[in-house]
Short mmCIF file of C-alpha atoms in Angstrom, two decimals:
data_model
loop_
_atom_site.label_atom_id
_atom_site.label_comp_id
_atom_site.label_asym_id
_atom_site.label_seq_id
_atom_site.Cartn_x
_atom_site.Cartn_y
_atom_site.Cartn_z
CA MET Y 1 25.73 1.60 2.87
CA ASP Y 2 26.20 -1.30 5.67
CA PHE Y 3 25.54 -4.73 4.49
CA SER Y 4 27.04 -6.20 7.53
CA TYR Y 5 24.73 -8.97 9.43
CA VAL Y 6 23.42 -8.15 12.72
CA ASP Y 7 23.93 -9.40 15.64
CA PHE Y 8 20.41 -10.50 17.27
CA SER Y 9 20.38 -11.44 21.10
CA GLN Y 10 18.48 -14.87 22.49
CA PRO Y 11 15.23 -12.17 23.29
CA GLU Y 12 15.06 -10.66 19.87
CA LEU Y 13 15.33 -14.53 18.17
CA GLU Y 14 12.50 -15.37 20.64
CA PHE Y 15 10.22 -12.79 19.91
CA ALA Y 16 10.51 -13.48 16.31
CA ARG Y 17 9.79 -17.50 17.13
CA GLU Y 18 6.89 -16.29 18.61
CA ILE Y 19 5.77 -14.43 15.77
CA ALA Y 20 6.41 -17.19 13.33
CA ASP Y 21 4.07 -19.35 15.06
CA PHE Y 22 0.98 -16.83 14.70
CA PHE Y 23 0.78 -15.96 11.53
CA ASP Y 24 1.46 -20.25 10.75
CA THR Y 25 -1.49 -19.95 13.59
CA HIS Y 26 -3.80 -17.22 12.23
CA LEU Y 27 -2.34 -17.37 8.41
CA THR Y 28 -5.05 -20.03 7.92
CA PRO Y 29 -5.46 -21.52 4.53
CA ASP Y 30 -8.56 -20.16 4.90
CA VAL Y 31 -7.84 -16.76 5.45
CA ILE Y 32 -5.32 -17.00 1.51
CA ALA Y 33 -7.97 -18.21 0.05
CA GLN Y 34 -10.64 -15.35 0.72
CA GLU Y 35 -7.61 -13.01 -0.86
CA ARG Y 36 -6.99 -15.12 -4.05
CA ARG Y 37 -11.06 -15.04 -3.85
CA THR Y 38 -11.94 -11.52 -3.34
CA GLY Y 39 -9.03 -9.19 -3.26
CA ASP Y 40 -9.93 -6.84 -0.71
CA GLY Y 41 -7.13 -6.85 0.62
CA HIS Y 42 -8.37 -7.23 4.36
CA ASN Y 43 -9.60 -10.39 6.91
CA HIS Y 44 -11.27 -9.56 10.02
CA ASP Y 45 -10.45 -12.08 11.47
CA PHE Y 46 -6.91 -11.42 10.85
CA HIS Y 47 -6.82 -7.72 11.12
CA LYS Y 48 -8.70 -8.42 14.75
CA SER Y 49 -5.71 -11.37 16.21
CA LEU Y 50 -3.40 -8.19 15.19
CA GLY Y 51 -5.29 -6.01 17.26
CA ASP Y 52 -5.57 -8.55 20.38
CA LYS Y 53 -1.25 -9.16 20.30
CA GLY Y 54 -1.03 -4.96 19.99
CA TRP Y 55 0.36 -5.52 16.69
CA ILE Y 56 -1.58 -3.14 14.52
CA MET Y 57 0.43 -0.44 15.83
CA PRO Y 58 3.30 -2.28 17.53
CA THR Y 59 5.12 0.57 18.79
CA TRP Y 60 2.43 2.28 20.47
CA PRO Y 61 2.35 1.87 24.41
CA VAL Y 62 1.31 -1.25 25.59
CA GLU Y 63 -1.35 1.37 27.53
CA ALA Y 64 -2.42 2.72 24.05
CA GLY Y 65 -3.27 -0.40 22.60
CA GLY Y 66 0.16 -0.92 21.26
CA ALA Y 67 2.44 -3.58 21.74
CA GLY Y 68 5.48 -0.86 22.68
CA LEU Y 69 7.67 -3.06 20.43
CA ASP Y 70 11.13 -1.17 19.89
CA PRO Y 71 12.77 -0.39 16.22
CA VAL Y 72 14.11 -4.08 15.82
CA GLN Y 73 11.08 -5.98 17.39
CA SER Y 74 9.69 -3.82 14.84
CA ARG Y 75 11.58 -4.99 11.89
CA LEU Y 76 11.31 -8.49 12.70
CA LEU Y 77 7.88 -7.94 12.78
CA GLN Y 78 7.46 -6.39 9.15
CA LEU Y 79 9.98 -9.04 7.82
CA GLU Y 80 7.54 -11.86 8.93
CA ARG Y 81 4.60 -10.01 7.42
CA ASP Y 82 7.18 -9.64 3.88
CA ARG Y 83 7.38 -13.20 3.84
CA ARG Y 84 3.80 -14.39 4.13
CA GLU Y 85 1.09 -13.49 2.05
CA ILE Y 86 -1.09 -10.90 3.92
CA PRO Y 87 -3.88 -9.85 2.64
CA GLY Y 88 -2.96 -6.14 4.47
CA VAL Y 89 -3.74 -3.02 1.74
CA THR Y 90 -5.83 -1.97 4.66
CA HIS Y 91 -3.85 -2.13 7.35
CA SER Y 92 -1.97 0.49 4.89
CA THR Y 93 -3.78 2.89 4.73
CA THR Y 94 -4.72 2.87 8.57
CA ARG Y 95 -1.18 3.33 9.75
CA LEU Y 96 -0.70 5.92 7.08
CA SER Y 97 -3.92 8.00 7.83
CA THR Y 98 -3.50 6.81 11.54
CA ALA Y 99 -0.26 9.97 11.44
CA VAL Y 100 -2.55 12.49 10.05
CA VAL Y 101 -5.48 12.10 13.13
CA GLN Y 102 -2.54 11.71 15.60
CA ALA Y 103 -0.73 14.34 14.38
CA PHE Y 104 -3.46 17.03 13.57
CA GLY Y 105 -6.78 15.41 15.41
CA SER Y 106 -8.55 17.22 17.99
CA GLU Y 107 -8.65 15.53 21.27
CA THR Y 108 -12.00 14.03 20.91
CA LEU Y 109 -11.32 12.83 17.58
CA LYS Y 110 -8.43 11.28 18.77
CA ALA Y 111 -10.25 9.01 22.19
CA LYS Y 112 -12.66 9.04 19.41
CA VAL Y 113 -10.88 7.03 16.56
CA LEU Y 114 -6.95 5.66 17.39
CA PRO Y 115 -8.64 2.82 20.52
CA GLY Y 116 -10.55 1.34 18.18
CA VAL Y 117 -7.41 1.46 15.61
CA ALA Y 118 -5.06 -0.15 17.89
CA CYS Y 119 -7.51 -3.01 19.24
CA GLY Y 120 -8.88 -3.72 14.91
CA GLU Y 121 -11.83 -2.54 14.92
CA VAL Y 122 -11.08 1.28 13.18
CA LYS Y 123 -9.94 1.31 9.73
CA ILE Y 124 -9.32 4.13 7.24
CA CYS Y 125 -8.83 3.97 3.44
CA LEU Y 126 -7.23 7.04 1.30
CA GLY Y 127 -10.37 9.72 0.04
CA TYR Y 128 -8.03 11.16 -2.30
CA THR Y 129 -8.28 10.00 -6.49
CA GLU Y 130 -11.14 11.62 -8.34
CA PRO Y 131 -13.12 10.66 -11.17
CA ASP Y 132 -11.20 13.21 -13.86
CA GLY Y 133 -8.53 14.05 -11.62
CA GLY Y 134 -5.89 10.76 -11.57
CA SER Y 135 -2.64 11.47 -10.10
CA ASP Y 136 -2.80 15.58 -9.39
CA LEU Y 137 -3.93 15.62 -5.79
CA ALA Y 138 -4.94 19.45 -6.51
CA ALA Y 139 -7.07 18.76 -8.70
CA VAL Y 140 -9.66 18.00 -6.25
CA ARG Y 141 -13.10 19.03 -6.54
CA THR Y 142 -14.85 17.55 -4.25
CA ARG Y 143 -16.64 20.30 -2.10
CA ALA Y 144 -16.95 20.99 1.65
CA THR Y 145 -18.99 23.96 3.07
CA ALA Y 146 -19.50 25.12 5.75
CA VAL Y 147 -22.59 24.81 7.51
CA ASP Y 148 -23.79 26.10 10.68
CA GLY Y 149 -20.39 24.42 12.62
CA HIS Y 150 -20.66 21.37 10.27
CA TRP Y 151 -19.36 20.77 7.06
CA ARG Y 152 -21.32 19.70 3.59
CA ILE Y 153 -20.00 17.42 1.19
CA ASN Y 154 -20.43 16.55 -2.40
CA GLY Y 155 -18.07 14.71 -4.77
CA ALA Y 156 -17.41 11.67 -5.77
CA LYS Y 157 -13.82 9.81 -5.29
CA MET Y 158 -12.63 6.38 -7.44
CA PHE Y 159 -9.65 3.83 -6.65
CA THR Y 160 -10.68 4.34 -2.82
CA THR Y 161 -9.23 1.30 -2.06
CA GLY Y 162 -10.62 -0.93 1.22
CA ALA Y 163 -12.60 1.82 1.32
CA HIS Y 164 -16.10 -1.46 2.70
CA ASN Y 165 -13.09 -2.71 5.14
CA CYS Y 166 -13.08 1.14 6.40
CA GLN Y 167 -15.71 3.31 8.96
CA TYR Y 168 -13.11 6.67 7.78
CA SER Y 169 -12.20 8.09 4.77
CA LEU Y 170 -9.02 10.35 4.98
CA LEU Y 171 -10.83 12.81 2.38
CA VAL Y 172 -8.89 15.77 0.16
CA ALA Y 173 -11.62 18.14 -0.62
CA ARG Y 174 -12.26 21.74 -1.76
CA THR Y 175 -13.14 24.42 1.06
CA ASP Y 176 -12.16 27.54 -1.21
CA PRO Y 177 -12.75 27.22 -4.91
CA ASP Y 178 -11.85 30.88 -5.81
CA ALA Y 179 -8.29 30.13 -4.02
CA PRO Y 180 -4.89 28.56 -6.37
CA LYS Y 181 -5.22 25.34 -7.21
CA HIS Y 182 -2.58 24.11 -3.51
CA HIS Y 183 -4.29 25.96 -1.84
CA GLY Y 184 -7.89 26.19 -1.05
CA ILE Y 185 -7.61 22.18 -0.30
CA THR Y 186 -8.90 20.80 3.42
CA ILE Y 187 -8.83 17.57 5.10
CA PHE Y 188 -11.69 15.77 6.80
CA LEU Y 189 -12.02 12.48 8.83
CA VAL Y 190 -14.81 10.84 7.21
CA PRO Y 191 -17.64 8.45 8.26
CA LEU Y 192 -18.97 5.99 5.86
CA ASP Y 193 -21.74 4.62 7.18
CA GLY Y 194 -23.88 7.78 7.74
CA PRO Y 195 -25.90 8.94 5.33
CA GLY Y 196 -25.42 9.93 1.25
CA VAL Y 197 -22.28 7.72 1.25
CA GLU Y 198 -22.80 5.39 -1.14
CA ILE Y 199 -19.58 2.92 -1.76
CA GLN Y 200 -19.60 1.12 -5.41
CA PRO Y 201 -17.36 -2.22 -6.06
CA ILE Y 202 -14.49 -2.04 -8.97
CA ALA Y 203 -12.70 -5.13 -10.16
CA THR Y 204 -9.31 -4.44 -11.25
CA LEU Y 205 -7.24 -6.70 -14.48
CA GLY Y 206 -5.08 -7.90 -11.37
CA GLY Y 207 -7.83 -9.46 -8.98
CA GLU Y 208 -8.28 -6.15 -6.47
CA ARG Y 209 -11.33 -4.85 -5.59
CA THR Y 210 -11.27 -0.82 -5.11
CA ASN Y 211 -14.13 1.39 -4.91
CA SER Y 212 -16.03 4.34 -5.91
CA VAL Y 213 -17.01 6.16 -2.85
CA PHE Y 214 -19.93 9.28 -4.17
CA TYR Y 215 -20.84 11.63 -1.16
CA ASP Y 216 -23.76 13.38 -1.75
CA ASP Y 217 -25.27 16.31 1.08
CA VAL Y 218 -22.45 14.29 3.49
CA PHE Y 219 -22.45 15.91 6.76
CA VAL Y 220 -20.07 15.93 9.32
CA ASP Y 221 -18.77 17.75 12.70
CA ASP Y 222 -15.95 20.25 12.53
CA ASP Y 223 -14.49 17.79 15.10
CA TYR Y 224 -14.20 15.67 12.14
CA ARG Y 225 -11.83 18.73 10.25
CA LEU Y 226 -7.90 17.44 10.33
CA GLY Y 227 -5.62 20.29 10.30
CA PRO Y 228 -6.40 24.22 9.23
CA VAL Y 229 -8.97 25.16 7.13
CA ASN Y 230 -7.62 25.59 3.39
CA GLN Y 231 -4.15 24.11 4.29
CA GLY Y 232 -4.36 20.74 3.79
CA TRP Y 233 -1.59 20.33 1.17
CA SER Y 234 0.81 21.12 3.95
CA VAL Y 235 -1.22 18.46 6.55
CA MET Y 236 -0.93 15.37 3.44
CA SER Y 237 2.94 16.23 2.88
CA ALA Y 238 4.45 13.63 5.18
CA PRO Y 239 1.55 11.12 4.14
CA LEU Y 240 1.73 11.62 0.29
CA ASP Y 241 5.63 11.98 1.41
CA ALA Y 242 5.48 8.45 2.74
CA GLU Y 243 3.13 6.70 -0.28
CA HIS Y 244 5.63 8.34 -3.16
CA GLY Y 245 8.49 7.01 -0.79
CA ILE Y 246 10.38 10.18 0.51
CA LYS Y 247 11.16 9.37 3.66
CA ASP Y 248 13.72 9.23 7.07
CA ASP Y 249 15.89 6.14 7.07
CA ASP Y 250 16.04 4.43 10.52
CA GLY Y 251 18.45 1.96 9.21
CA LEU Y 252 15.95 -0.89 9.27
CA GLY Y 253 13.61 -0.65 7.33
CA GLU Y 254 13.30 -0.79 3.35
CA ILE Y 255 14.59 2.52 1.69
CA ASN Y 256 13.16 2.17 -1.23
CA GLY Y 257 9.04 2.75 -2.12
CA GLY Y 258 9.17 0.21 -4.56
CA ALA Y 259 9.89 -2.81 -1.32
CA PRO Y 260 5.59 -3.80 -2.07
CA TYR Y 261 6.79 -4.24 -6.28
CA GLY Y 262 10.19 -6.73 -5.33
CA LEU Y 263 8.41 -8.85 -2.72
CA ILE Y 264 6.40 -9.83 -5.44
CA LEU Y 265 8.88 -10.07 -8.15
CA ARG Y 266 10.72 -12.21 -5.74
CA LYS Y 267 7.74 -14.01 -5.27
CA LEU Y 268 7.25 -15.12 -9.15
CA LEU Y 269 11.03 -15.54 -8.89
CA TRP Y 270 10.92 -18.52 -6.17
CA HIS Y 271 7.79 -19.96 -7.83
CA ALA Y 272 10.10 -19.88 -11.16
CA THR Y 273 13.15 -21.32 -9.65
CA ARG Y 274 10.97 -24.56 -7.92
CA TRP Y 275 9.38 -24.94 -11.23
CA ALA Y 276 12.68 -24.80 -13.03
CA LYS Y 277 14.10 -27.57 -10.29
CA THR Y 278 11.57 -29.64 -11.47
CA ALA Y 279 12.09 -32.77 -13.54
CA ALA Y 280 9.91 -33.46 -15.97
CA ALA Y 281 8.48 -36.83 -17.05
CA ASP Y 282 11.96 -37.81 -19.25
CA GLY Y 283 14.23 -36.80 -16.11
CA CYS Y 284 15.21 -32.81 -17.70
CA ARG Y 285 14.75 -29.88 -15.44
CA PRO Y 286 14.27 -26.19 -17.44
CA ILE Y 287 17.18 -25.64 -14.99
CA ASP Y 288 19.72 -27.35 -16.32
CA ASP Y 289 19.42 -25.48 -19.70
CA PRO Y 290 22.50 -22.45 -19.34
CA LEU Y 291 19.60 -19.68 -20.64
CA ILE Y 292 17.29 -20.54 -18.18
CA GLY Y 293 19.40 -20.27 -15.29
CA LEU Y 294 20.93 -17.53 -16.72
CA THR Y 295 17.61 -15.63 -17.00
CA LEU Y 296 16.60 -16.67 -12.99
CA ALA Y 297 20.42 -14.86 -11.87
CA ARG Y 298 19.22 -12.00 -13.67
CA ILE Y 299 15.81 -11.95 -12.29
CA ALA Y 300 17.43 -12.76 -8.61
CA VAL Y 301 19.97 -10.04 -9.58
CA ASP Y 302 16.60 -7.24 -10.44
CA VAL Y 303 15.30 -8.27 -7.14
CA GLU Y 304 18.26 -7.20 -4.99
CA LEU Y 305 18.40 -4.24 -7.53
CA VAL Y 306 14.66 -2.93 -6.24
CA ARG Y 307 15.68 -3.49 -2.82
CA ASN Y 308 18.61 -1.24 -2.73
CA ALA Y 309 17.20 1.47 -4.85
CA LYS Y 310 16.00 4.39 -2.41
CA GLY Y 311 12.60 6.12 -2.66
CA ALA Y 312 10.64 7.29 -5.04
CA MET Y 313 13.59 5.43 -7.35
CA GLY Y 314 13.14 2.13 -6.14
CA ARG Y 315 8.81 2.88 -6.58
CA VAL Y 316 10.02 3.36 -10.72
CA LEU Y 317 12.46 0.25 -11.68
CA GLY Y 318 9.76 -1.92 -8.98
CA SER Y 319 7.02 -1.58 -10.60
CA ASP Y 320 9.01 -1.68 -14.60
CA LEU Y 321 10.86 -4.85 -13.59
CA LEU Y 322 7.56 -6.19 -12.15
CA ILE Y 323 5.79 -5.86 -15.56
CA LYS Y 324 9.16 -6.35 -17.61
CA LYS Y 325 10.69 -9.58 -15.61
CA SER Y 326 6.38 -10.79 -15.07
CA ALA Y 327 6.07 -10.90 -18.54
CA GLU Y 328 9.49 -12.52 -19.56
CA LEU Y 329 8.35 -14.87 -17.02
CA LEU Y 330 5.91 -16.31 -19.51
CA ASP Y 331 8.28 -16.80 -22.65
CA LEU Y 332 10.77 -18.56 -19.96
CA ILE Y 333 7.67 -20.96 -18.68
CA GLY Y 334 6.02 -21.36 -21.75
CA PRO Y 335 2.09 -21.56 -22.71
CA ALA Y 336 1.57 -23.36 -19.71
CA ALA Y 337 1.82 -20.32 -17.64
CA LEU Y 338 -1.04 -18.19 -18.36
CA LEU Y 339 -3.43 -20.77 -17.17
CA PRO Y 340 -4.75 -19.68 -14.13
CA GLU Y 341 -4.87 -20.72 -10.22
CA GLY Y 342 -8.12 -23.70 -10.11
CA VAL Y 343 -7.48 -24.66 -13.87
CA GLU Y 344 -5.83 -28.52 -14.74
CA GLY Y 345 -1.80 -28.33 -16.08
CA ALA Y 346 -1.25 -24.15 -14.36
CA ILE Y 347 2.02 -23.67 -13.24
CA GLU Y 348 2.75 -23.35 -9.95
CA ASP Y 349 -1.32 -23.26 -9.51
CA GLY Y 350 -1.42 -19.80 -11.56
CA ILE Y 351 1.32 -17.52 -9.55
CA PHE Y 352 2.15 -16.12 -12.98
CA GLU Y 353 -0.75 -15.52 -14.66
CA TRP Y 354 -1.71 -13.48 -11.63
CA GLY Y 355 1.92 -11.98 -10.66
CA HIS Y 356 2.17 -10.46 -15.27
CA ARG Y 357 -1.94 -9.46 -14.30
CA PHE Y 358 -1.32 -7.92 -11.40
CA ALA Y 359 1.97 -5.99 -12.40
CA GLN Y 360 0.13 -3.99 -15.04
CA GLY Y 361 -1.64 -1.67 -12.36
CA THR Y 362 1.42 -1.19 -10.44
CA ALA Y 363 2.33 1.74 -12.25
CA ILE Y 364 -0.51 3.76 -11.75
CA TYR Y 365 -0.98 2.27 -7.76
CA GLY Y 366 0.43 5.48 -4.47
CA GLY Y 367 0.83 7.43 -7.79
CA THR Y 368 1.77 7.05 -11.51
CA THR Y 369 5.25 5.97 -12.17
CA ASP Y 370 5.02 9.18 -14.31
CA ILE Y 371 5.10 11.37 -10.57
CA ALA Y 372 7.82 9.41 -9.20
CA ARG Y 373 9.72 10.33 -11.74
CA ASN Y 374 8.88 13.78 -11.44
CA ILE Y 375 10.20 13.82 -7.48
CA ILE Y 376 13.97 12.06 -8.86
CA ALA Y 377 13.64 15.46 -10.98
CA GLN Y 378 12.47 17.31 -8.20
CA HIS Y 379 14.41 15.72 -4.84
CA VAL Y 380 17.04 13.64 -5.98
CA LEU Y 381 18.67 15.98 -9.34
CA LYS Y 382 17.21 18.64 -8.06
CA LEU Y 383 15.87 20.06 -11.26
CA PRO Y 384 14.13 23.31 -11.69
CA ARG Y 385 10.57 23.08 -12.36
CA PRO Y 386 9.76 22.89 -16.07
CA PRO Y 387 8.08 26.42 -17.35
CA LYS Y 388 5.00 26.89 -17.81
CA PRO Y 389 3.54 27.29 -21.01
CA SER Y 390 3.04 31.58 -22.13
CA SER Y 391 -0.23 31.58 -24.06
CA PRO Y 392 -0.52 31.91 -27.77
CA THR Y 393 -0.06 35.67 -28.58
CA ARG Y 394 -2.70 36.66 -31.04
#
């Protein structure tokens, strides 16, 4: 691993300042307050301002709606995003889905969708999880039936985060119920504004909004199909790998699949350090207690551990350490850390209470940590799959 410094050119330094100035201007306190209040993971005006700069798909050519950024510029943009409190969940699902549309969509569909993605008018959510399927995507029961050149879709999806912000859902549907479990699946880009689609909100412990989405005789043209019929598992392999932390390293990006959770742990550490350095009425500072300083130092090491754990290993560590250390910070700071945002006496305006609540859900987001452990076993340790249990004898 190369730990050397990057020697930025003068134009790159100027671009970094341009990015910071942009966020200072457009990521207003109102945008941050709305996200804390709603948990939407999206702000239309801020997202549109990114589109106006070509920064939703920043490496796309300018003529395609992007900014034509090179890898270093794109990384500088991402680093500044990571440093800010940006409502970006819908942005992330849109980018994941767009890669599938680019690779498998018809020319008609790409012409209809991609320009809108680049300018910020089109957003896409992930229609994966089902009420009784959990993380087992191959257990999909939502049905798509061919009808006179169209597809009729019936079923339900759970935890479709951002559906209320989006124009389309990247939907996984079963098209051959008699095929083996990982076959007979087809992927569609389904418009969410048509008849038969109902979106219902779900509140989460961490304050995020997600959704149930119901499809009742929803008809879509075959142009909205992505990839071959009944071969959806291979179509989904690339975005699933990206979501699960299995991705190529270009030498610039985060190597781990738990980067978002490591960033939250880093934020909690920053606030805890500020609290610890603040003198009480008697002039004493918490950080003057060696045990408190040692605890914060250990969390700082954990933050670096998450950053440098590759792929699915980072995914597991990111979630596990965020859950454990957010609870440890509550114990360290004391009862006032349990007070939520806006309550008198809340430490650092309730960031620790929020962090502990949010941490609990990270074990299931984007595939559970048990799924990530299976990926580690299969892709890193090269362990064989466990044998299927034999049928009981009589």
